[in-house]
Short mmCIF file of C-alpha atoms in Angstrom, two decimals:
data_model
loop_
_atom_site.label_atom_id
_atom_site.label_comp_id
_atom_site.label_asym_id
_atom_site.label_seq_id
_atom_site.Cartn_x
_atom_site.Cartn_y
_atom_site.Cartn_z
CA MET A 10 0.13 0.07 -0.01
CA PHE A 11 1.68 3.37 -1.04
CA VAL A 12 0.48 6.73 0.15
CA GLN A 13 1.23 10.26 -1.28
CA ILE A 14 1.52 13.09 0.57
CA SER A 15 0.41 16.29 -1.59
CA LYS A 16 2.22 19.89 -0.85
CA GLU A 17 -1.38 21.00 0.00
CA GLU A 18 -1.69 18.42 2.86
CA TYR A 19 1.45 18.96 4.24
CA LYS A 20 1.31 22.62 4.21
CA LYS A 21 -1.92 22.45 5.96
CA GLU A 22 -0.77 20.17 8.93
CA ILE A 23 2.29 21.91 9.23
CA SER A 24 0.11 25.40 9.66
CA LYS A 25 -2.07 23.45 11.99
CA LYS A 26 0.88 22.32 14.31
CA ALA A 27 2.43 26.18 14.15
CA TRP A 28 -0.77 27.56 15.21
CA TYR A 29 -1.03 24.84 18.07
CA GLN A 30 2.14 25.73 19.62
CA THR A 31 1.67 29.64 18.96
CA ASN A 32 -1.40 29.20 21.37
CA ASN A 33 0.74 27.72 23.58
CA ILE A 34 3.39 30.86 23.68
CA ILE A 35 0.61 33.23 23.29
CA TRP A 36 -1.38 32.06 26.66
CA THR A 37 1.72 31.63 28.58
CA ILE A 38 2.75 35.21 27.98
CA ILE A 39 -0.54 36.43 28.49
CA PHE A 40 -1.24 34.58 32.04
CA LEU A 41 2.58 34.67 33.28
CA TYR A 42 4.42 38.00 31.99
CA PRO A 43 2.21 40.09 34.63
CA ILE A 44 3.22 37.97 37.34
CA PHE A 45 6.85 39.09 36.74
CA SER A 46 5.93 42.28 38.30
CA ILE A 47 6.71 40.59 41.86
CA VAL A 48 10.13 40.56 40.56
CA ASP A 49 10.14 44.19 39.79
CA PHE A 50 8.36 44.83 43.26
CA ILE A 51 11.31 42.99 44.95
CA TYR A 52 14.27 44.14 43.07
CA ALA A 53 13.10 47.31 41.49
CA ASN A 54 10.75 48.88 43.91
CA ASN A 55 10.83 52.37 43.03
CA ILE A 56 9.77 51.72 39.10
CA TRP A 57 7.62 48.64 39.68
CA LEU A 58 3.98 49.79 39.40
CA GLN A 59 5.21 51.54 36.35
CA PHE A 60 6.85 48.28 34.63
CA PHE A 61 3.53 46.54 35.96
CA ILE A 62 1.56 48.79 33.80
CA VAL A 63 3.75 48.42 30.86
CA ARG A 64 3.44 44.44 31.32
CA ILE A 65 -0.35 45.03 31.44
CA ILE A 66 -0.49 46.98 28.42
CA THR A 67 1.97 44.08 26.52
CA VAL A 68 -0.15 41.22 27.37
CA LEU A 69 -3.32 43.50 26.19
CA ILE A 70 -1.67 44.21 22.74
CA ILE A 71 -0.39 40.82 22.37
CA TYR A 72 -3.87 39.45 23.29
CA GLY A 73 -5.52 41.86 20.18
CA LEU A 74 -2.95 40.79 17.88
CA TYR A 75 -3.64 37.12 18.70
CA SER A 76 -7.10 37.59 18.10
CA PHE A 77 -6.85 39.80 14.88
CA PHE A 78 -4.51 37.00 13.42
CA GLN A 79 -6.35 34.46 14.25
CA ALA A 80 -9.56 36.12 12.96
CA ARG A 81 -7.62 37.09 9.65
CA LYS A 82 -5.87 33.84 9.53
CA TYR A 83 -2.35 35.69 9.01
CA ASN A 84 0.73 34.18 9.09
CA TYR A 85 1.89 32.86 12.55
CA ARG A 86 5.65 34.04 12.03
CA THR A 87 4.44 37.44 11.98
CA LEU A 88 2.48 37.49 15.28
CA LEU A 89 5.14 35.67 17.22
CA HIS A 90 8.06 38.35 15.56
CA ILE A 91 5.71 40.97 16.91
CA CYS A 92 5.23 39.47 20.28
CA PHE A 93 8.53 38.50 20.65
CA PHE A 94 9.88 42.24 19.48
CA LEU A 95 7.29 43.70 22.27
CA LEU A 96 8.83 41.50 25.05
CA SER A 97 12.10 42.34 23.90
CA THR A 98 11.60 45.93 24.20
CA THR A 99 10.32 45.94 28.01
CA SER A 100 13.03 43.25 28.76
CA ALA A 101 15.89 45.79 27.12
CA ILE A 102 14.44 48.93 28.94
CA LEU A 103 14.51 46.97 32.37
CA CYS A 104 18.01 45.18 31.62
CA ASN A 105 19.28 49.09 31.39
CA VAL A 106 17.42 51.12 33.89
CA VAL A 107 17.78 48.83 37.26
CA ASN A 108 20.63 49.17 39.39
CA ILE A 109 23.93 47.37 38.49
CA GLN A 110 23.01 44.79 41.37
CA GLN A 111 19.89 43.81 40.31
CA GLN A 112 20.93 43.62 36.33
CA THR A 113 22.05 40.02 36.37
CA THR A 114 18.45 38.77 37.62
CA TYR A 115 16.84 40.81 34.71
CA TYR A 116 19.42 39.57 32.26
CA LEU A 117 18.40 35.88 33.28
CA ILE A 118 14.78 36.74 33.36
CA PHE A 119 15.41 37.99 29.51
CA ALA A 120 17.73 34.78 28.60
CA THR A 121 14.40 32.72 30.11
CA ILE A 122 12.30 34.40 27.81
CA ILE A 123 14.33 33.84 24.83
CA LEU A 124 14.87 30.28 25.86
CA PHE A 125 10.75 29.45 26.48
CA PHE A 126 10.19 30.96 22.78
CA ASN A 127 12.80 28.86 21.29
CA LEU A 128 11.74 25.67 22.94
CA GLN A 129 8.10 26.07 22.19
CA VAL A 130 8.30 28.07 18.78
CA PHE A 131 7.92 26.08 15.76
CA TRP A 132 9.11 27.93 12.73
CA GLU A 133 12.30 27.90 10.96
CA PRO A 134 15.60 28.33 12.75
CA ILE A 135 16.53 31.67 10.83
CA ASN A 136 13.68 33.17 12.49
CA SER A 137 15.12 32.65 16.17
CA ILE A 138 18.43 33.98 15.01
CA VAL A 139 16.88 37.26 13.59
CA GLN A 140 15.13 37.60 16.83
CA THR A 141 18.05 37.40 18.86
CA LEU A 142 19.96 39.62 17.00
CA VAL A 143 17.03 42.29 17.41
CA ALA A 144 17.35 41.71 21.15
CA LEU A 145 20.74 42.37 21.05
CA LEU A 146 20.26 45.41 18.98
CA LEU A 147 17.57 46.57 21.61
CA LEU A 148 19.86 45.94 24.26
CA ALA A 149 22.46 48.18 22.61
CA VAL A 150 20.23 50.87 21.80
CA PHE A 151 18.92 51.28 25.13
CA TYR A 152 22.11 50.95 26.56
CA ASN A 153 23.44 54.09 24.85
CA LEU A 154 19.79 55.69 26.00
CA LEU A 155 19.37 54.77 29.48
CA SER A 156 22.54 53.06 31.11
CA ASP A 157 24.88 54.77 33.37
CA TYR A 158 27.36 51.89 33.53
CA THR A 159 29.85 50.89 31.72
CA LEU A 160 30.05 47.80 29.08
CA ASP A 161 32.35 45.69 31.08
CA LEU A 162 30.15 45.98 34.36
CA VAL A 163 27.02 45.38 31.94
CA ILE A 164 28.75 42.47 30.54
CA SER A 165 30.14 41.15 33.83
CA ASN A 166 26.77 41.67 36.01
CA GLY A 167 24.87 39.28 33.56
CA GLY A 168 25.33 40.39 30.22
CA SER A 169 27.67 37.69 29.45
CA MET A 170 25.18 34.96 30.69
CA PHE A 171 22.23 36.45 28.74
CA PHE A 172 24.53 36.49 25.70
CA ILE A 173 25.58 32.66 25.79
CA VAL A 174 22.18 31.41 26.68
CA ALA A 175 20.41 33.77 23.60
CA PHE A 176 22.93 31.77 21.38
CA ILE A 177 22.66 28.53 22.49
CA SER A 178 19.07 28.54 22.43
CA CYS A 179 18.89 29.71 18.94
CA LEU A 180 19.78 26.16 18.14
CA ILE A 181 17.04 24.31 19.56
CA PRO A 182 14.21 25.67 16.77
CA ASN A 183 16.32 23.84 14.05
CA ALA A 184 16.15 20.21 15.70
CA ARG A 185 12.86 20.88 16.98
CA TYR A 186 11.47 22.17 13.66
CA LYS A 187 12.73 18.65 11.55
CA VAL A 188 11.66 16.81 14.69
CA ILE A 189 8.25 18.06 14.35
CA ALA A 190 8.11 18.55 10.66
CA ARG A 191 8.60 14.45 10.67
CA GLU A 192 6.01 14.03 13.22
CA VAL A 193 3.37 15.63 11.19
CA ARG A 194 4.46 13.86 8.08
CA SER A 195 4.13 10.69 9.89
CA GLN A 196 0.88 11.61 11.33
CA ILE A 197 -0.50 12.20 7.90
CA LEU A 198 0.97 8.90 6.38
CA ILE A 199 -1.07 7.22 9.52
CA GLU A 200 -4.11 8.83 8.84
CA LYS A 201 -4.31 8.29 5.32
CA SER A 202 -3.20 4.54 5.80
CA ASN A 203 -6.02 4.42 7.88
CA GLU A 204 -8.45 5.51 5.54
CA GLN A 205 -7.25 3.66 2.80
CA LEU A 206 -7.50 0.63 5.49
CA LYS A 207 -10.90 1.56 6.23
CA GLU A 208 -11.97 1.71 2.60
CA GLN A 209 -10.47 -1.61 1.93
CA ASN A 210 -11.95 -2.96 4.77
CA HIS A 211 -15.31 -1.95 3.60
CA ASP A 212 -14.80 -3.18 -0.15
CA ILE A 213 -13.82 -6.65 1.80
CA ASN A 214 -16.99 -6.80 3.39
CA GLU A 215 -19.03 -6.16 0.42
CA LYS A 216 -17.34 -8.61 -1.16
CA ASN A 217 -17.74 -10.74 1.86
CA ASN A 218 -20.97 -10.18 1.36
CA ILE A 219 -21.45 -11.20 -2.40
CA ILE A 220 -19.34 -13.99 -1.74
CA ASP A 221 -22.08 -15.20 1.26
CA ARG A 222 -24.82 -14.54 -1.00
CA GLN A 223 -23.05 -16.38 -3.97
CA TYR A 224 -22.30 -19.39 -1.57
CA GLU A 225 -26.22 -19.19 -0.53
CA GLN A 226 -27.04 -19.66 -4.20
CA LEU A 227 -24.41 -22.19 -5.00
CA ARG A 228 -25.61 -24.52 -2.16
CA LYS A 229 -29.17 -24.11 -3.50
CA LEU A 230 -28.33 -25.07 -7.02
CA ASP A 231 -26.25 -27.94 -5.29
CA ASP A 232 -29.19 -29.28 -3.42
CA GLN A 233 -31.14 -28.78 -6.83
CA LYS A 234 -28.48 -30.77 -8.32
CA ASN A 235 -28.42 -33.73 -6.28
CA SER A 236 -32.20 -33.70 -5.89
CA PHE A 237 -32.30 -33.67 -10.20
CA ILE A 238 -29.66 -36.71 -10.06
CA ASN A 239 -31.56 -38.90 -7.78
CA ILE A 240 -34.85 -38.08 -9.52
CA ALA A 241 -33.35 -38.64 -13.08
CA GLY A 242 -31.22 -41.65 -11.74
CA HIS A 243 -34.18 -43.32 -10.70
CA ASP A 244 -36.51 -43.16 -13.83
CA LEU A 245 -33.25 -44.00 -15.99
CA LYS A 246 -32.77 -47.12 -13.91
CA ASN A 247 -36.35 -47.89 -14.57
CA LEU A 248 -35.88 -47.19 -18.42
CA ILE A 249 -32.64 -49.12 -18.55
CA GLY A 250 -34.38 -52.09 -16.34
CA SER A 251 -37.10 -52.09 -19.29
CA ILE A 252 -34.33 -52.24 -22.04
CA VAL A 253 -32.61 -55.00 -20.62
CA MET A 254 -35.80 -56.91 -19.83
CA SER A 255 -37.06 -56.44 -23.58
CA ASN A 256 -33.85 -57.26 -24.98
CA ASN A 257 -33.30 -60.71 -22.89
CA MET A 258 -37.19 -61.24 -24.20
CA LEU A 259 -35.53 -61.12 -27.69
CA LYS A 260 -32.46 -63.21 -26.97
CA GLU A 261 -34.72 -65.88 -25.38
CA GLU A 262 -35.85 -65.97 -29.01
CA ASP A 263 -32.49 -66.05 -30.76
CA TYR A 264 -33.25 -69.07 -33.15
CA ARG A 265 -35.93 -66.85 -34.99
CA LEU A 266 -33.30 -64.04 -35.08
CA SER A 267 -30.81 -63.22 -38.09
CA ALA A 268 -27.44 -62.88 -37.64
CA ASP A 269 -27.57 -58.99 -37.75
CA GLN A 270 -30.46 -59.22 -35.44
CA LYS A 271 -28.20 -61.07 -32.80
CA GLU A 272 -25.29 -58.71 -33.27
CA TYR A 273 -27.74 -55.79 -32.78
CA THR A 274 -28.92 -57.96 -29.33
CA HIS A 275 -25.60 -58.14 -28.24
CA TYR A 276 -24.76 -54.62 -28.90
CA ILE A 277 -27.99 -53.42 -26.90
CA SER A 278 -27.23 -55.38 -24.10
CA GLU A 279 -23.28 -54.53 -24.01
CA SER A 280 -24.76 -50.80 -23.99
CA ALA A 281 -27.53 -51.32 -21.54
CA GLU A 282 -24.54 -52.68 -19.26
CA LYS A 283 -22.36 -49.41 -19.64
CA MET A 284 -25.51 -47.59 -18.91
CA GLN A 285 -26.44 -49.33 -15.81
CA TYR A 286 -22.74 -48.89 -14.97
CA MET A 287 -22.34 -45.40 -15.31
CA LEU A 288 -25.74 -44.55 -13.84
CA ASN A 289 -24.56 -46.13 -10.57
CA LYS A 290 -21.86 -44.12 -10.63
CA LEU A 291 -23.85 -40.92 -11.57
CA MET A 292 -26.05 -42.12 -8.36
CA ASP A 293 -23.24 -42.13 -5.92
CA VAL A 294 -23.52 -38.49 -4.91
CA LYS A 295 -20.56 -38.69 -2.40
CA GLU A 296 -18.38 -40.67 -4.88
CA ILE A 297 -19.19 -37.84 -7.48
CA GLU A 298 -18.48 -34.97 -4.90
CA SER A 299 -15.31 -36.86 -3.60
CA PRO A 300 -11.74 -35.65 -4.76
CA GLU A 301 -11.18 -38.59 -6.40
CA MET A 302 -13.54 -40.68 -8.40
CA LYS A 303 -13.46 -44.63 -8.13
CA PHE A 304 -12.47 -46.28 -11.48
CA ASN A 305 -12.98 -49.76 -12.37
CA MET A 306 -9.70 -50.08 -14.14
CA GLU A 307 -8.84 -52.99 -16.17
CA ILE A 308 -6.88 -54.34 -19.27
CA PHE A 309 -8.26 -54.24 -22.52
CA ASP A 310 -7.66 -53.55 -26.41
CA ILE A 311 -8.22 -49.77 -26.73
CA ASN A 312 -8.54 -50.00 -30.76
CA ALA A 313 -11.23 -52.51 -30.42
CA GLU A 314 -13.29 -49.89 -28.36
CA VAL A 315 -12.66 -47.38 -30.54
CA VAL A 316 -14.05 -49.56 -33.35
CA HIS A 317 -17.03 -50.49 -31.20
CA VAL A 318 -17.73 -46.62 -30.66
CA TYR A 319 -17.14 -45.93 -34.63
CA LYS A 320 -19.46 -49.04 -35.56
CA GLY A 321 -22.42 -47.67 -33.35
CA LEU A 322 -22.30 -44.58 -34.77
CA ILE A 323 -22.30 -45.30 -38.39
CA GLU A 324 -25.85 -45.43 -38.55
CA THR A 325 -26.23 -42.17 -36.80
CA ALA A 326 -23.98 -40.22 -39.31
CA GLN A 327 -25.67 -41.45 -42.64
CA MET A 328 -28.89 -40.24 -40.93
CA LYS A 329 -27.33 -36.99 -41.46
CA ASN A 330 -25.60 -37.84 -44.75
CA ILE A 331 -22.30 -37.51 -43.09
CA HIS A 332 -19.28 -40.15 -43.99
CA LEU A 333 -16.94 -41.57 -41.28
CA VAL A 334 -13.46 -42.45 -42.76
CA ASP A 335 -11.95 -45.32 -40.73
CA ASN A 336 -8.29 -44.95 -40.18
CA ILE A 337 -8.33 -46.90 -36.78
CA LEU A 338 -5.41 -48.96 -36.50
CA LYS A 339 -5.67 -52.50 -36.84
CA LEU A 340 -2.57 -53.45 -34.11
CA PRO A 341 -4.02 -54.24 -30.51
CA LEU A 342 -3.13 -51.85 -28.18
CA ASN A 343 -3.44 -52.49 -24.31
CA VAL A 344 -4.37 -50.30 -21.72
CA LYS A 345 -5.53 -50.37 -18.30
CA LEU A 346 -8.35 -47.93 -17.72
CA ASP A 347 -11.48 -47.91 -17.10
CA LYS A 348 -13.37 -49.07 -20.30
CA VAL A 349 -16.98 -47.86 -19.79
CA PHE A 350 -15.44 -44.32 -19.17
CA VAL A 351 -13.06 -44.56 -21.92
CA GLY A 352 -15.68 -45.66 -24.01
CA GLN A 353 -17.82 -42.96 -23.37
CA VAL A 354 -14.94 -40.50 -23.82
CA PHE A 355 -14.87 -41.75 -27.53
CA GLN A 356 -18.45 -41.84 -27.88
CA ASN A 357 -19.08 -38.03 -26.63
CA LEU A 358 -16.15 -36.54 -28.95
CA LEU A 359 -17.35 -38.42 -31.98
CA SER A 360 -21.24 -38.17 -31.48
CA ASN A 361 -20.89 -34.03 -31.00
CA ALA A 362 -18.48 -33.95 -34.20
CA ILE A 363 -21.35 -35.34 -35.74
CA LYS A 364 -24.28 -33.13 -34.44
CA PHE A 365 -22.25 -30.11 -35.58
CA SER A 366 -20.92 -31.04 -38.65
CA GLN A 367 -22.50 -30.23 -41.83
CA THR A 368 -24.32 -32.34 -44.49
CA ASN A 369 -21.88 -34.16 -46.82
CA ASN A 370 -19.40 -33.77 -44.41
CA ASN A 371 -16.34 -36.51 -44.00
CA ILE A 372 -14.94 -36.82 -40.61
CA LYS A 373 -11.77 -38.95 -40.31
CA VAL A 374 -11.62 -41.01 -37.24
CA VAL A 375 -7.62 -42.20 -36.85
CA THR A 376 -5.87 -44.12 -34.29
CA SER A 377 -2.24 -44.49 -33.86
CA LEU A 378 0.96 -45.31 -31.62
CA GLN A 379 2.99 -42.80 -30.93
CA ARG A 380 6.11 -42.29 -28.20
CA GLN A 381 4.66 -44.96 -25.76
CA LYS A 382 1.11 -43.37 -26.09
CA PHE A 383 -2.21 -44.36 -27.86
CA VAL A 384 -3.71 -41.24 -29.93
CA PHE A 385 -7.06 -41.19 -31.03
CA GLU A 386 -7.87 -38.24 -33.55
CA ILE A 387 -11.13 -36.51 -34.97
CA ILE A 388 -10.63 -34.55 -37.66
CA ASP A 389 -13.82 -32.72 -39.34
CA GLU A 390 -12.77 -30.49 -42.14
CA GLY A 391 -15.96 -29.13 -42.52
CA VAL A 392 -16.70 -25.60 -41.08
CA ALA A 393 -15.61 -24.37 -38.09
CA ILE A 394 -17.43 -24.70 -34.71
CA GLY A 395 -15.64 -21.56 -33.29
CA GLN A 396 -12.93 -22.07 -30.79
CA GLN A 397 -14.59 -19.63 -28.31
CA GLU A 398 -17.65 -21.82 -28.54
CA LEU A 399 -15.64 -24.92 -28.00
CA ASP A 400 -14.12 -23.46 -25.25
CA MET A 401 -17.16 -22.85 -23.66
CA MET A 402 -18.72 -26.22 -24.47
CA PHE A 403 -15.52 -27.94 -22.75
CA ASN A 404 -15.02 -26.25 -19.65
CA LYS A 405 -18.38 -23.91 -18.78
CA LEU A 406 -21.07 -26.10 -19.46
CA LYS A 407 -22.87 -23.65 -21.31
CA THR A 408 -25.54 -23.42 -24.42
CA LEU A 409 -23.98 -23.12 -28.03
CA ASN A 410 -26.58 -21.06 -29.69
CA ASP A 411 -25.82 -20.17 -33.41
CA ALA A 412 -28.34 -17.48 -34.52
CA SER A 413 -28.60 -18.59 -38.12
CA GLY A 414 -30.01 -21.78 -36.86
CA THR A 415 -27.79 -24.34 -39.22
CA ILE A 416 -25.92 -25.51 -35.95
CA GLU A 417 -27.55 -27.86 -33.51
CA SER A 418 -28.07 -25.97 -29.75
CA ARG A 419 -27.14 -28.27 -26.97
CA LEU A 420 -25.73 -27.99 -23.30
CA GLY A 421 -21.69 -29.03 -23.44
CA LEU A 422 -22.06 -31.55 -20.95
CA GLY A 423 -20.92 -34.42 -23.34
CA LEU A 424 -17.62 -32.72 -24.21
CA SER A 425 -17.01 -31.29 -20.93
CA ILE A 426 -17.32 -34.86 -19.57
CA ALA A 427 -15.26 -36.06 -22.12
CA LEU A 428 -12.52 -33.89 -20.85
CA LEU A 429 -13.23 -34.44 -17.23
CA MET A 430 -12.94 -38.33 -17.52
CA THR A 431 -9.88 -37.99 -19.97
CA LYS A 432 -8.04 -35.94 -16.67
CA GLU A 433 -9.00 -37.86 -14.36
CA LEU A 434 -8.03 -41.37 -15.50
CA GLY A 435 -4.20 -40.10 -16.53
CA GLY A 436 -4.72 -38.92 -20.40
CA GLU A 437 -4.58 -35.54 -22.21
CA LEU A 438 -7.51 -34.16 -24.13
CA VAL A 439 -6.58 -31.15 -26.57
CA TYR A 440 -9.07 -29.58 -29.05
CA ARG A 441 -9.12 -26.78 -31.54
CA SER A 442 -11.22 -24.96 -34.11
CA ASP A 443 -9.67 -22.87 -36.68
CA ASP A 444 -10.11 -21.97 -40.54
CA ASN A 445 -8.73 -25.69 -41.36
CA GLY A 446 -11.97 -27.08 -39.36
CA ASN A 447 -12.53 -29.04 -35.79
CA TYR A 448 -9.75 -31.08 -34.30
CA PHE A 449 -9.97 -33.23 -31.28
CA ARG A 450 -7.35 -35.63 -29.69
CA VAL A 451 -6.92 -37.76 -26.80
CA GLU A 452 -4.06 -39.24 -25.42
CA PHE A 453 -3.26 -42.45 -23.17
CA TYR A 454 -0.67 -44.58 -22.11
CA VAL A 455 -0.41 -48.06 -23.16
CA ILE A 456 0.90 -51.09 -22.07
CA ASN A 457 4.26 -52.68 -22.87
#
């Protein structure tokens, strides 16, 4: 999370901090400066009343300026310079009109005022240096106008101490300004980071609410799916049972059947057994939802299974006047897989290729052995289905609709199941649809 501070934001916060420190200085002066008259009463009894009045007037002027500057939102530095000048003026006069014995006390008071300013003030160090020089200038002016003592006496009676404290205190604002400016920047960063965190937390809460709602919808859909599977499964079991029973009745009369009819009843029997096997898997909802589906692994000739699927779809292709080209390898290739599900993969791919092909089209069914892998290929050189639509059918189980009506629309469950089963059985399925037509390829490892 990266936070940036604009110049306007920084200046605004610096101004707030500076005015806060200025308020502390002004109100401290207003409350404490008149109390210094107690020192005047003790050490300068002859003039303490006059200077009490001067202190009160100074405080009133400072308060008036403070109210004026705040109302007009003028620069705080100007207010502090004026206040410092007023205090320096009165303090410089006092230092030069009192007796030489009391000068040390008043020089210390003057130095304390400068030190207090520099400890509290928040401004650039050059301002404190200027004020210290102004204070020295005022002392020099009033020394020439009011003092009756030599410069050596003044320096030895508090003057030297004042100079030392005044100049050393000028070093304080430099470090103070840097520290407070860094604190202000850190404070802005923290506040802005907190704001960002609040916004992010609000966004996260909103997204969590959306996720909760979507989860609830998915849970309901999952319940509906399970309910549908149970209902459809039981109905399909009854239908398959009727097919098996009718086929068995035909087998009992096999002496009256021709060779082709016997072959058909055998084919019906095999198909019914496969349907029962797949339906039992489908009905086991817990098995479907488990991370790994259990397969009945067996060793069989996979080319023979392709031939079986191929022959079963010849009539379907002929009904659409589509010609299936047999390039199936005659060499037996053994694999250890679930025979029913492997056959269903080939069945789904080829039946979908027939369904989406145009009339008078050729579809090649090719098998081969490549680098210890059995390769099953369907090559359709007709009008391309479209890569985007194939992606939807293989991966998203969405309906494929063609606006022209020349391509049949259907749910992409068959292709999705083929892709899922191939991966579960350790194989690989790839497909593409481009200007050359549609292409499907399945690979499984064979047994040596």
